[in-house]
């Protein structure tokens, strides 16, 4: 079906977290490395911190309650000052003449500083930051709300993101089509959705 709306993820979909990650997460990684239980698996933790919301990483690696709450406290105050370079092919996505929505999970201050750092306000009809430290909402809730308020049929919407367990899963549960944007080439081929590595390929999925 002809698409009317695109819903984008932010981190590792519009820009590479790695491009700002070492700087932005330095104090957090220092905090984790000072923890005896976690210090031995820093490589794995660093990798996940660049990819997924902190609360989920903390849970998966069994961070203590104290380490988790210290991490949350630290991250809620961090913002990135300066410009951020989006992926070069983002320019193609940016100019598509459809309604575009940005839905991202993370700390409000930090996510907002990224939106500002890439001047994304001009590109999106709506920008939604879901902050797990102050909200129990999920991406699925927000997608559902967008569809209802704008009277889209589910098949008229396409979700684009890099996380199979977050936005892609939420989309499929709602009957929305989804495309995995795998710029980092981290996924094997046996995934349940089409995979693109460049926004030029999006044209094939717009109806
Ligand atoms: Mg992402």
XYZ file of C-alpha atoms and ligand atoms in Angstrom, residues 9-13 17 51-52 104 139 161-163 166-167, ligand 1:
16
model
C 14.298 5.928 15.137
C 17.146 8.316 16.058
C 20.227 6.577 17.492
C 22.173 4.597 14.869
C 19.409 5.292 12.356
C 26.209 6.955 18.204
C 23.466 0.734 20.862
C 20.698 0.505 23.446
C 13.346 7.911 20.227
C 7.415 2.931 21.295
C 15.088 1.702 12.725
C 18.123 -0.325 13.738
C 16.729 -2.260 16.707
C 12.462 -2.132 19.961
C 10.858 -0.184 17.073
Mg 18.444 2.976 17.419
